[in-house]
Coordinates of C-alpha atoms in Angstrom, one line a residue:
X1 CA -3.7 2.4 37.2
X2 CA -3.2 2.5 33.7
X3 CA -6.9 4.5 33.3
X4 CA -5.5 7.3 35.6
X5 CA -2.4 7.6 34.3
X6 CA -4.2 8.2 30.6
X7 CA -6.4 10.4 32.3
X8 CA -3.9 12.9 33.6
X9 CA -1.9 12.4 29.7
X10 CA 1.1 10.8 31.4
X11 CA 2.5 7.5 30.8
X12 CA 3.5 4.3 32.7
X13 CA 7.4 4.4 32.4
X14 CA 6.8 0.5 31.3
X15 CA 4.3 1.8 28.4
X16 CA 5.4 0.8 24.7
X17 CA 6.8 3.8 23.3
X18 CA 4.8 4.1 20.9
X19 CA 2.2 5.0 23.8
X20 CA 4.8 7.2 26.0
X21 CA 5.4 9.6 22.9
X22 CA 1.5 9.9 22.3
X23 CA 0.9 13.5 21.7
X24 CA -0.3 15.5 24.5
X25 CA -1.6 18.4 22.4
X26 CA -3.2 18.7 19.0
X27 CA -0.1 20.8 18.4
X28 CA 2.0 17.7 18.7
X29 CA 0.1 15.5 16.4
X30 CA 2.0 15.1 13.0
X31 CA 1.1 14.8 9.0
X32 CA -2.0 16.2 9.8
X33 CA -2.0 20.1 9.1
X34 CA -4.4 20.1 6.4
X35 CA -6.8 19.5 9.1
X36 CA -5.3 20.7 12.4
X37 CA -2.8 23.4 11.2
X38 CA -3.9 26.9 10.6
X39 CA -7.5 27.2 9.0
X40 CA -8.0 23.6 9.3
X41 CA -11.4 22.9 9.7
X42 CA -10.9 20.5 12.7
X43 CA -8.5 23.7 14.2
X44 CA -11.4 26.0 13.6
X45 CA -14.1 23.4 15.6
X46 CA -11.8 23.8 18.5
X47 CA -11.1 27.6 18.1
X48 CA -14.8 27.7 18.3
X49 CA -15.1 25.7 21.0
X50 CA -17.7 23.6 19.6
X51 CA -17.4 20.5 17.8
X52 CA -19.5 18.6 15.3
X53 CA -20.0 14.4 14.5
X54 CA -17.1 13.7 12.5
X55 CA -15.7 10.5 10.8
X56 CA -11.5 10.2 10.5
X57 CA -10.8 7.6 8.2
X58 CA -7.4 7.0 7.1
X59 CA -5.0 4.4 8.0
X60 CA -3.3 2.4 10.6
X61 CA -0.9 4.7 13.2
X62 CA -1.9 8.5 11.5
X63 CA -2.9 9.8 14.2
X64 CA -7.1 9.1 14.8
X65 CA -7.4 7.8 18.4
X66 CA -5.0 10.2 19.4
X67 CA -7.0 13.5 17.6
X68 CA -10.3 12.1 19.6
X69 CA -8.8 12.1 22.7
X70 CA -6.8 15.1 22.3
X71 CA -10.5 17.0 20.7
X72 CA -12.0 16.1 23.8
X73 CA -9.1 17.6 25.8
X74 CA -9.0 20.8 23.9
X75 CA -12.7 21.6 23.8
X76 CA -13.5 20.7 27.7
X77 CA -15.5 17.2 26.5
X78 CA -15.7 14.4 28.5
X79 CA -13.7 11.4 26.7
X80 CA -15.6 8.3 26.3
X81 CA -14.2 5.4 24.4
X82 CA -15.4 2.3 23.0
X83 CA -14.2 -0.4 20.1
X84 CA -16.5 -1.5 17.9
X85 CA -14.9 -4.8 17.7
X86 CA -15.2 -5.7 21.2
X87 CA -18.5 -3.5 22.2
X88 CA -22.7 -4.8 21.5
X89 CA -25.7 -3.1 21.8
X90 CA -25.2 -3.3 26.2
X91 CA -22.1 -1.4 26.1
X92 CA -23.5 1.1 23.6
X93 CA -26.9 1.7 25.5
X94 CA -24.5 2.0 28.3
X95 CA -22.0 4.6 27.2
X96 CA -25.6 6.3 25.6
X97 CA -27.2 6.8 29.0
X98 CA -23.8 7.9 31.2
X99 CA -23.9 10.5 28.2
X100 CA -27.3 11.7 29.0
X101 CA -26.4 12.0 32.6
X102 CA -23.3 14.5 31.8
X103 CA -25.2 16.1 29.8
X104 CA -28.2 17.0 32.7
X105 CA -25.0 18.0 34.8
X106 CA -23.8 20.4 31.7
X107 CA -21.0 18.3 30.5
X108 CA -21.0 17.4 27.0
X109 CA -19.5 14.1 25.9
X110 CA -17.6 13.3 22.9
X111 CA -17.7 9.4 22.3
X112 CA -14.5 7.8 20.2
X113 CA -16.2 4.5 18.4
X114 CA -12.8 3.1 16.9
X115 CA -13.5 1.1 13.5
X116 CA -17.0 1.8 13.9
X117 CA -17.4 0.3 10.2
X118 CA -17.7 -3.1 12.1
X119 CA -20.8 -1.8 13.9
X120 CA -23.8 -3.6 11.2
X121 CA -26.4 -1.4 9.7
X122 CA -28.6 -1.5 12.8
X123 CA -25.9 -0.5 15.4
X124 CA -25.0 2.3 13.0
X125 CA -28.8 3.8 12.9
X126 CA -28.7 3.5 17.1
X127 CA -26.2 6.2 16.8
X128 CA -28.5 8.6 15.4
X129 CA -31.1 9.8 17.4
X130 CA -28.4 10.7 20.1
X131 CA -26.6 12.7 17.6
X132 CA -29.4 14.3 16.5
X133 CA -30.1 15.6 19.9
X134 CA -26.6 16.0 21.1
X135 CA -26.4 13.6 23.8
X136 CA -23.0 12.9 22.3
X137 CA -20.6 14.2 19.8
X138 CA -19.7 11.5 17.7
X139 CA -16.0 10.7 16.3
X140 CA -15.8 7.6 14.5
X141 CA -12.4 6.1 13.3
X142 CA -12.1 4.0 10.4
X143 CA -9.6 2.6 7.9
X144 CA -12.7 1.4 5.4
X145 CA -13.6 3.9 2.8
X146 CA -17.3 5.6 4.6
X147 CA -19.2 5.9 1.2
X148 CA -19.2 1.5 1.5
X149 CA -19.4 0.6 5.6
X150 CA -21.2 3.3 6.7
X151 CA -24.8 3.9 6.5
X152 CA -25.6 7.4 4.7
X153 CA -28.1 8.5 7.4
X154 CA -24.9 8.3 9.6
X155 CA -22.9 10.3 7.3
X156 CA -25.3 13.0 6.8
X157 CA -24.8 13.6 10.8
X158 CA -21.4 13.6 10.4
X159 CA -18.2 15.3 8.4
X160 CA -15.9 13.1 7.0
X161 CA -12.4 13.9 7.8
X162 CA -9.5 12.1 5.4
X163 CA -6.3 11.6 7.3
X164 CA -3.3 11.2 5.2
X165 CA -0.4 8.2 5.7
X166 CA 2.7 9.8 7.3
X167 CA 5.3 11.4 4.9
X168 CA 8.9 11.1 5.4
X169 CA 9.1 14.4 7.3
X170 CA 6.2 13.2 10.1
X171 CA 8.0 10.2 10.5
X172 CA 11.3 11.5 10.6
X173 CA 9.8 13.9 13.5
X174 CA 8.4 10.8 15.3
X175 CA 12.2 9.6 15.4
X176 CA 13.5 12.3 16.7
X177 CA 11.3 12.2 19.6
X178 CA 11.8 8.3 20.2
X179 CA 15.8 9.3 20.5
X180 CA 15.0 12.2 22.8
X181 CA 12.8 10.0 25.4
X182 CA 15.8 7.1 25.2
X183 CA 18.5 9.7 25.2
X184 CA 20.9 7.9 22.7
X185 CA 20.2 8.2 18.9
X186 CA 19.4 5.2 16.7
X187 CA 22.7 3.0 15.3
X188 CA 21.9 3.6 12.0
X189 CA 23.6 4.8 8.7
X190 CA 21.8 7.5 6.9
X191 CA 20.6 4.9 4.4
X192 CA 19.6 2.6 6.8
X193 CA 17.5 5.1 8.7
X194 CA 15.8 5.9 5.4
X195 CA 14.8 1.8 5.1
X196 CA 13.8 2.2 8.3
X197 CA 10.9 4.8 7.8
X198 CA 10.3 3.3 4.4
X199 CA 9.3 0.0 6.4
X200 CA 7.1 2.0 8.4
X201 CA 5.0 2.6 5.1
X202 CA 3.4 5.5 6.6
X203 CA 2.0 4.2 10.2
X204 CA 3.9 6.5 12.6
X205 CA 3.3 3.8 15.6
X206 CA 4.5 0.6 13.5
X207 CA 8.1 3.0 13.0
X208 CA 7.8 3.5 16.8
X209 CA 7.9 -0.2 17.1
X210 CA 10.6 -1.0 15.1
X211 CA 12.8 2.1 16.9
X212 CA 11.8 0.1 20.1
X213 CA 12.7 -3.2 19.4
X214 CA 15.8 -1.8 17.7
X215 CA 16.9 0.4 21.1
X216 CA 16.5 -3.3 23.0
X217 CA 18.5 -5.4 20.4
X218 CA 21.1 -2.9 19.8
X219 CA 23.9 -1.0 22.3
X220 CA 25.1 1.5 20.4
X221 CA 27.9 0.4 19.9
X222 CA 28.1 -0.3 16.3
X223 CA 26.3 1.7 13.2
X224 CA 23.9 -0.3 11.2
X225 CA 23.9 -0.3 7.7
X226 CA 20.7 -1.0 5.6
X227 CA 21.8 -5.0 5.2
X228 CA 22.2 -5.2 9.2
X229 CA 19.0 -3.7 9.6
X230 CA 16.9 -6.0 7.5
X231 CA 19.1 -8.9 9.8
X232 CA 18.1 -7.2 12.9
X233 CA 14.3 -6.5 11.9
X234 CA 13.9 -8.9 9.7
X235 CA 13.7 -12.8 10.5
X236 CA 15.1 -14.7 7.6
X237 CA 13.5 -17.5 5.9
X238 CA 14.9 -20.6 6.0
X239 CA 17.2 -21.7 3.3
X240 CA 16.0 -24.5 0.9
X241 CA 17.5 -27.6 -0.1
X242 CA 17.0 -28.1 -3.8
X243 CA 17.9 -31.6 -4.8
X244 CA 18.1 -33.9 -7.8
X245 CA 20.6 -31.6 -8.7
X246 CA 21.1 -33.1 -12.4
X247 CA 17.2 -32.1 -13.1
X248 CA 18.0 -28.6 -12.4
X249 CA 21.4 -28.5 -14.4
X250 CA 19.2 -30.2 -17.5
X251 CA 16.6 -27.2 -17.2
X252 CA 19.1 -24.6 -16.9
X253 CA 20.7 -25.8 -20.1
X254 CA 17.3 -25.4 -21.7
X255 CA 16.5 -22.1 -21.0
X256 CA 19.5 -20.7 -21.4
X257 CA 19.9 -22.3 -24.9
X258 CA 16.8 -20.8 -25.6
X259 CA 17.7 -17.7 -24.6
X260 CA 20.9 -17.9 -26.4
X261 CA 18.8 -18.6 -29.7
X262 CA 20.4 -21.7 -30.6
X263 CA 17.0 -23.9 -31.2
X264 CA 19.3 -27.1 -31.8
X265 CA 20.9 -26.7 -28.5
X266 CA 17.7 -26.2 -27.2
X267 CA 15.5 -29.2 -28.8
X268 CA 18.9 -31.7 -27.5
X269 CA 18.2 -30.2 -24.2
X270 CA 14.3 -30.7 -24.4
X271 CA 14.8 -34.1 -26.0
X272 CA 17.6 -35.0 -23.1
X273 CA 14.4 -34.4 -19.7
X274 CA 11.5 -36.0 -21.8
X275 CA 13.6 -39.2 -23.0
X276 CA 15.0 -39.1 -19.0
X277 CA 11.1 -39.1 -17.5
X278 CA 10.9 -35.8 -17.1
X279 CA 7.2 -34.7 -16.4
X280 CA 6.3 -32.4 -19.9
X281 CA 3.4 -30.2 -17.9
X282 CA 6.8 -29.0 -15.5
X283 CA 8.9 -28.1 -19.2
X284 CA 5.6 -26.7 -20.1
X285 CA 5.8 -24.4 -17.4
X286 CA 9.4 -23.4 -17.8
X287 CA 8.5 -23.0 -21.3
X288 CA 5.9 -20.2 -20.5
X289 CA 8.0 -18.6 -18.2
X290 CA 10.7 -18.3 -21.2
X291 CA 8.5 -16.3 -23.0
X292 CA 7.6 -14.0 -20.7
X293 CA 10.5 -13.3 -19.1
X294 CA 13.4 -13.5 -21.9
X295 CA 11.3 -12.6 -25.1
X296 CA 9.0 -10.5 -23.8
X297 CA 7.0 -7.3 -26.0
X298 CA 9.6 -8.5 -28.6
X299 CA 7.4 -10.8 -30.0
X300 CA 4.0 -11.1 -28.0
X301 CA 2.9 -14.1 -29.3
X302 CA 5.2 -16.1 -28.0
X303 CA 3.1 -15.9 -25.0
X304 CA 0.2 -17.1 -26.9
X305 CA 2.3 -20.3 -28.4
X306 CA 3.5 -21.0 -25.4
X307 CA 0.3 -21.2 -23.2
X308 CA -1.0 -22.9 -26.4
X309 CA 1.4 -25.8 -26.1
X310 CA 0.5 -26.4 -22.4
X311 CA -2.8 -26.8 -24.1
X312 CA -2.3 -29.1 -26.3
X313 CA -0.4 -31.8 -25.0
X314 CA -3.0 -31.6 -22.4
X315 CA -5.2 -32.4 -25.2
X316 CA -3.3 -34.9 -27.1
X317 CA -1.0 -36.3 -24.1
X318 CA 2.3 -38.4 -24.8
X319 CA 3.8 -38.6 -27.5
X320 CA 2.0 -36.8 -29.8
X321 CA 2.1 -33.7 -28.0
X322 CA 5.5 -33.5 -26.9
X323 CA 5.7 -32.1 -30.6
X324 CA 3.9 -29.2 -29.3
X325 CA 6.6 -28.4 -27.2
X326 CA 9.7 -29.2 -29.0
X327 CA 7.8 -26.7 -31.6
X328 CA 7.8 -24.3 -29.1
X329 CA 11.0 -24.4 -27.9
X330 CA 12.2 -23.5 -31.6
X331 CA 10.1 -20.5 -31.7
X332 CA 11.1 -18.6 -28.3
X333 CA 14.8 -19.9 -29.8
X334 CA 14.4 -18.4 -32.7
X335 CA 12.5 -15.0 -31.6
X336 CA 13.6 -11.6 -31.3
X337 CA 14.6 -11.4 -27.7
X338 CA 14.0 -8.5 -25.1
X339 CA 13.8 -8.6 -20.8
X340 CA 12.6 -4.3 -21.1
X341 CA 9.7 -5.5 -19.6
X342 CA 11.3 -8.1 -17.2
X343 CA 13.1 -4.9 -15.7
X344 CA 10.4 -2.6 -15.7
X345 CA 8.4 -4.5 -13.7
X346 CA 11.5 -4.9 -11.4
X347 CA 12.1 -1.4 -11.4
X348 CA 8.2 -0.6 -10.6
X349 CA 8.0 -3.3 -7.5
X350 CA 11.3 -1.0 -6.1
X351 CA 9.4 2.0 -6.9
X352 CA 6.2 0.3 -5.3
X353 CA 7.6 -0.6 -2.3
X354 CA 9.8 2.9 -1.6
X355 CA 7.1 5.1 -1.8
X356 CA 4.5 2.8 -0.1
X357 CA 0.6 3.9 0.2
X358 CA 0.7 6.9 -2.1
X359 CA -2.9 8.0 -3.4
X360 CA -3.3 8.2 -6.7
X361 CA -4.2 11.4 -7.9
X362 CA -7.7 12.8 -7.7
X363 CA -8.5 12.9 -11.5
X364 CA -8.1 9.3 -11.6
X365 CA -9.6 8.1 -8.5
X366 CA -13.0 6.0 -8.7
X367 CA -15.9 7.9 -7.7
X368 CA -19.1 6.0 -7.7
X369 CA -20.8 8.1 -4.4
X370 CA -21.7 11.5 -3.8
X371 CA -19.1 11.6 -0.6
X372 CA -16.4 10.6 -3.0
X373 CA -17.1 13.3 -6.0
X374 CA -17.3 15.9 -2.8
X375 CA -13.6 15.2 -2.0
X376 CA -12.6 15.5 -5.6
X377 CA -12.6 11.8 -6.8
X378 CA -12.9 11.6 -10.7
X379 CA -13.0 15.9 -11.5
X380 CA -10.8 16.8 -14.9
X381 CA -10.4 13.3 -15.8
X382 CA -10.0 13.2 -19.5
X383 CA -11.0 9.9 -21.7
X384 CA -8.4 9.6 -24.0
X385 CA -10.4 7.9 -26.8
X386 CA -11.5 10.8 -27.3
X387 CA -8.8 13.5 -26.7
X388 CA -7.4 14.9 -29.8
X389 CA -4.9 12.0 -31.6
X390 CA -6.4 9.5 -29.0
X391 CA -3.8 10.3 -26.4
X392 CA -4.7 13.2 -23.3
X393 CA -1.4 13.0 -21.5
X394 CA -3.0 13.6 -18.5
X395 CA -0.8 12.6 -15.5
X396 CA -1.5 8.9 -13.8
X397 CA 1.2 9.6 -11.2
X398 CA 0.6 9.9 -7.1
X399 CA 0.4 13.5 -5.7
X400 CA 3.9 14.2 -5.3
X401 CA 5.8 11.6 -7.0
X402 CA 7.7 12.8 -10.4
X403 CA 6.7 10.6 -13.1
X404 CA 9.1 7.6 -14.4
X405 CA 10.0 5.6 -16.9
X406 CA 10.1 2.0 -16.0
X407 CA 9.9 0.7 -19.8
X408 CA 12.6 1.1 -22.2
X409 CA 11.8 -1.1 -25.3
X410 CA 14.2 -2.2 -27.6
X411 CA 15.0 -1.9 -31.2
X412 CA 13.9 -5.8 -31.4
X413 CA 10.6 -7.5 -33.0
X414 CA 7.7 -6.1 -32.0
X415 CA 9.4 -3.5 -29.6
X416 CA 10.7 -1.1 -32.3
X417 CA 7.0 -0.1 -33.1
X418 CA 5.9 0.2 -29.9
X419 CA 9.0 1.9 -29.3
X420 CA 8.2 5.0 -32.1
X421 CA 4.5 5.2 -30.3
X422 CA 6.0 5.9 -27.0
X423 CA 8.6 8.3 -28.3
X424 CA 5.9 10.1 -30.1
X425 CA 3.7 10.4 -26.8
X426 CA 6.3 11.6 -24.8
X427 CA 6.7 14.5 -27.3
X428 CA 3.2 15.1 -27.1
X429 CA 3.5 15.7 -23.2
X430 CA 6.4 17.4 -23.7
X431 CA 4.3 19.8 -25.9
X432 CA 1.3 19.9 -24.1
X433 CA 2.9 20.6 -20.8
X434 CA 4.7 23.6 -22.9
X435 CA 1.3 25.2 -23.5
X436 CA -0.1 25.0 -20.2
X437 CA 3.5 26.5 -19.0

C-alpha cells in the first residue's frame, strides 16, 4: 500500500512528517538552487529532457533521494530504487535486466543506488557497462567524499553533483510547511525556534523530526523558551553524586590558591592531600590542568613543568618526587596568570556549534584528486612563509561567516608579545583588504 501511495506522490496520513512534506516537484526542493534553480545544470538536464549518470553527494536530509525520485518524475524515467547497504550482486543483476526490458519497450530507467560508496570496487565496475550503453541512468547518493569511495572509472561516467547542508532560510521554509500540514504553529519563542533549527545542523528531515515530536509533546498551550526546549528535546543526564566531600574541598583550596598566586597557601594545601593519602598521579593531574586552564599563553611553560612533574615522580615515585610537585605548585603560583585562551576556546565551541557543518572556504580546502581541484579545492591558496613579512592574510573563515576574534591576550607574561604580533597582523589585513577595496 505504501509502494502505491509513493507512486502516485501522496502520503499515508500515518507517514512521519518528514515523509508527508517530501517535495512533490523539483520546484519544492529547498537549499538547492545552485543546482536546480535557474541555469542550474541539473535544471538544464531536465529542460532538455535528457539526463546524464550523476553522483549527489552531500549530507544527511539535503535533499538527494528526493531529487532522484523527483528527476525521474520530471524527465518521464521509470524510478528504480535500491540501497546499497541492503542490495548484493542478485538484486543488482535484477534491477539491471528489468532495465533492459523497459528499455526494449522504449522506457528509459533512472536507477537511485542510495550510499552507493558501500558497494566494493567490484560492484562499483558492474555498473559500468550498463551506463555505458544506457540501459540505465545512474544517480548515486552519497555522504563520502567520491574522489576516496568511488572507483574513477565510475566517476568518469558520471557528474558529480555537491549538495549543500541546509541554511537557516531552507530550514526555516521546511518549518513553515510542517505548521501548515498540522495547522497550528510551533510553541516556540523566537529564540527558541532559532535553537531549534540550529539543532537541525543543516539536515532538513532531522528538524522535521524534532517539529514532530515537539507537535505530539506539546498542546499549544504554552510558549517554549530556549531552556524548555532543550527539557522537551533533550533527555537529561542523570545527576552525579560526588562524595568524599572533604577530598574535593582540599583540592579546591589548592587550585584556587594557586590561582590566587599565594604559593604558601598553595604548598599547605599540597602538603595537607599527600600527608592525608591522597594519590600524587590524581594532584598531578589537577596540577596540569592548572596550567592550562588558569595560566595559560601567559607563561607557556608552565605547561611543559607541569607535564614534567607527572613525569618525574613517575620516575622517582614517593617521596622523592613529591618534590617535583610541590615545585610545581610554586611555579603556576607564582606565574603570570591569564584564562584568554580558556575563553576563546569557549567562545569558538559556541561558535562551533551555532553555525554547525560550514565548509571551509575553497582556498583552503585539501585537494589531493583531480575531482577535487575541478570544484575549486586548494586555487589562490597563498603559503604564508613566503608572502611578503611572512604573513598573507588570506581569510581561513567558512563562506559566509564574518570573521572573529575568539583570542584576546593580555598584557601578562608571555601574552603581551604575542599580543603586539597580533595587533600588528590585524593592521596588515586592515591594509591589505584597503588595497584590494
Amino acid at each position: 500500500m505504501t509502494d502505491l501511495f509513493e507512486a502516485s506522490g501522496i502520503h499515508p496520513p500515518d507517514a512521519p512528517l518528514a515523509d508527508r512534506l517530501r517535495p512533490r516537484v523539483l520546484e519544492d526542493v529547498v537549499g538547492q538552487d545552485h543546482l536546480l534553480g535557474a541555469g542550474g545544470p541539473i535544471r538544464r538536464m531536465v529542460e532538455g529532457g535528457r539526463l546524464a549518470s550523476m553522483i549527489l553527494w552531500g549530507p544527511p536530509g539535503t535533499g538527494k533521494t528526493t531529487i532522484a525520485r523527483l528527476l525521474a518524475k520530471a524527465a518521464g524515467y521509470e524510478y528504480q530504487q535500491i540501497s546499497a547497504v541492503f542490495s548484493g550482486v542478485a538484486d543488482l543483476k535484477k534491477a539491471f535486466e528489468q532495465a533492459r526490458g523497459r528499455r526494449a519497450a522504449g522506457q528509459s530507467t533512472l536507477l537511485f543506488v542510495d550510499e552507493i560508496h558501500r558497494f566494493n570496487r567490484a560492484q562499483q565496475d558492474g555498473f559500468l557497462p550498463f551506463v555505458e550503453e544506457g540501459v540505465v541512468t545512474l544517480v548515486g547518493a552519497t555522504t563520502e567524499n567520491p574522489s576516496f569511495e568511488l572507483n574513477g572509472a565510475l566517476l568518469s561516467r558520471c557528474q558529480v553533483f555537491v549538495l549543500r547542508r541546509l541554511d537557516e532560510a531552507a530550514l526555516d521554509q521546511l518549518l513553515i510547511r510542517a505548521e501548515m500540514d498540522a495547522e497550528r504553529t510551533l510553541p516556540l519563542e523566537p529564540q527558541a525556534r532559532e535553537a531549534l533549527v540550529a539543532m537541525a545542523d543543516g539536515d532538513g528531515r532531522y528538524l522535521l523530526t524534532l517539529a514532530e515530536a515537539l507537535f505530539n509533546l506539546t498542546d499549544g498551550s504554552e510558549t517554549l523558551s530556549p531552556a524548555d526546549l532543550g527539557q522537551v528535546l533533550q533527555k537529561r543526564a542523570p545527576a552525579y553524586d560526588k562524595s568524599r566531600e572533604e577530598h574535593y574541598n582540599l583540592i579546591s583550596a589548592l587550585h584556587k590558591s594557586v590561582r590566587g598566586s599565594d604559593p604558601d597557601a598553595a604548598l599547605y594545601w599540597l602538603a595537607r592531600m599527600l600527608d592525608g593519602g591522597e594519590d600524587p598521579l590524581f594532584l598531578a593531574r589537577r596540577i596540569v590542568r592548572m596550567a592550562v586552564e588558569d595560566i595559560g599563553a601567559a607563561d607557556p611553560m608552565s605547561l611543559v613543568i607541569a607535564n614534567a612533574a607527572k613525569d618525574t615522580y613517575d620516575f622517582l615515585g614517593s617521596p622523592e618526587g613529591e618534590l617535583a610537585l610541590a615545585q610545581t605548585v610554586v611555579h603556576l603560583a607564582c606565574a603570570p596568570k591569564s584564562v584568554s585562551v580558556y575563553k576563546a576556546y569557549k567562545a569558538a565551541l559556541g561558535a562551533a556549534r551555532e553555525t554547525g557543518s560550514l565548509m571551509p572556504p575553497e582556498n583552503i580546502r585539501n585537494a589531493p584528486t583531480q575531482l577535487m581541484k575541478d570544484l575549486g579545492y586548494g586555487r589562490g591558496y597563498q603559503y604564508d612563509p613566503d608572502a611578503e613579512g611572512g604573513f598573507s592574510g588570506a581569510n581561513y573563515w567558512p563562506d559566509g561567516m564574518a570573521p572573529r576574534r575568539f583570542y584576546q591576550p593580555t598584557d601578562q607574561g608571555h601574552e603581551a608579545r604575542v599580543k603586539e604580533r597580533l595587533d600588528r597582523w590585524a593592521q596588515m589585513r586592515r591594509e591589505r583588504s584597503s588595497d584590494d577595496d
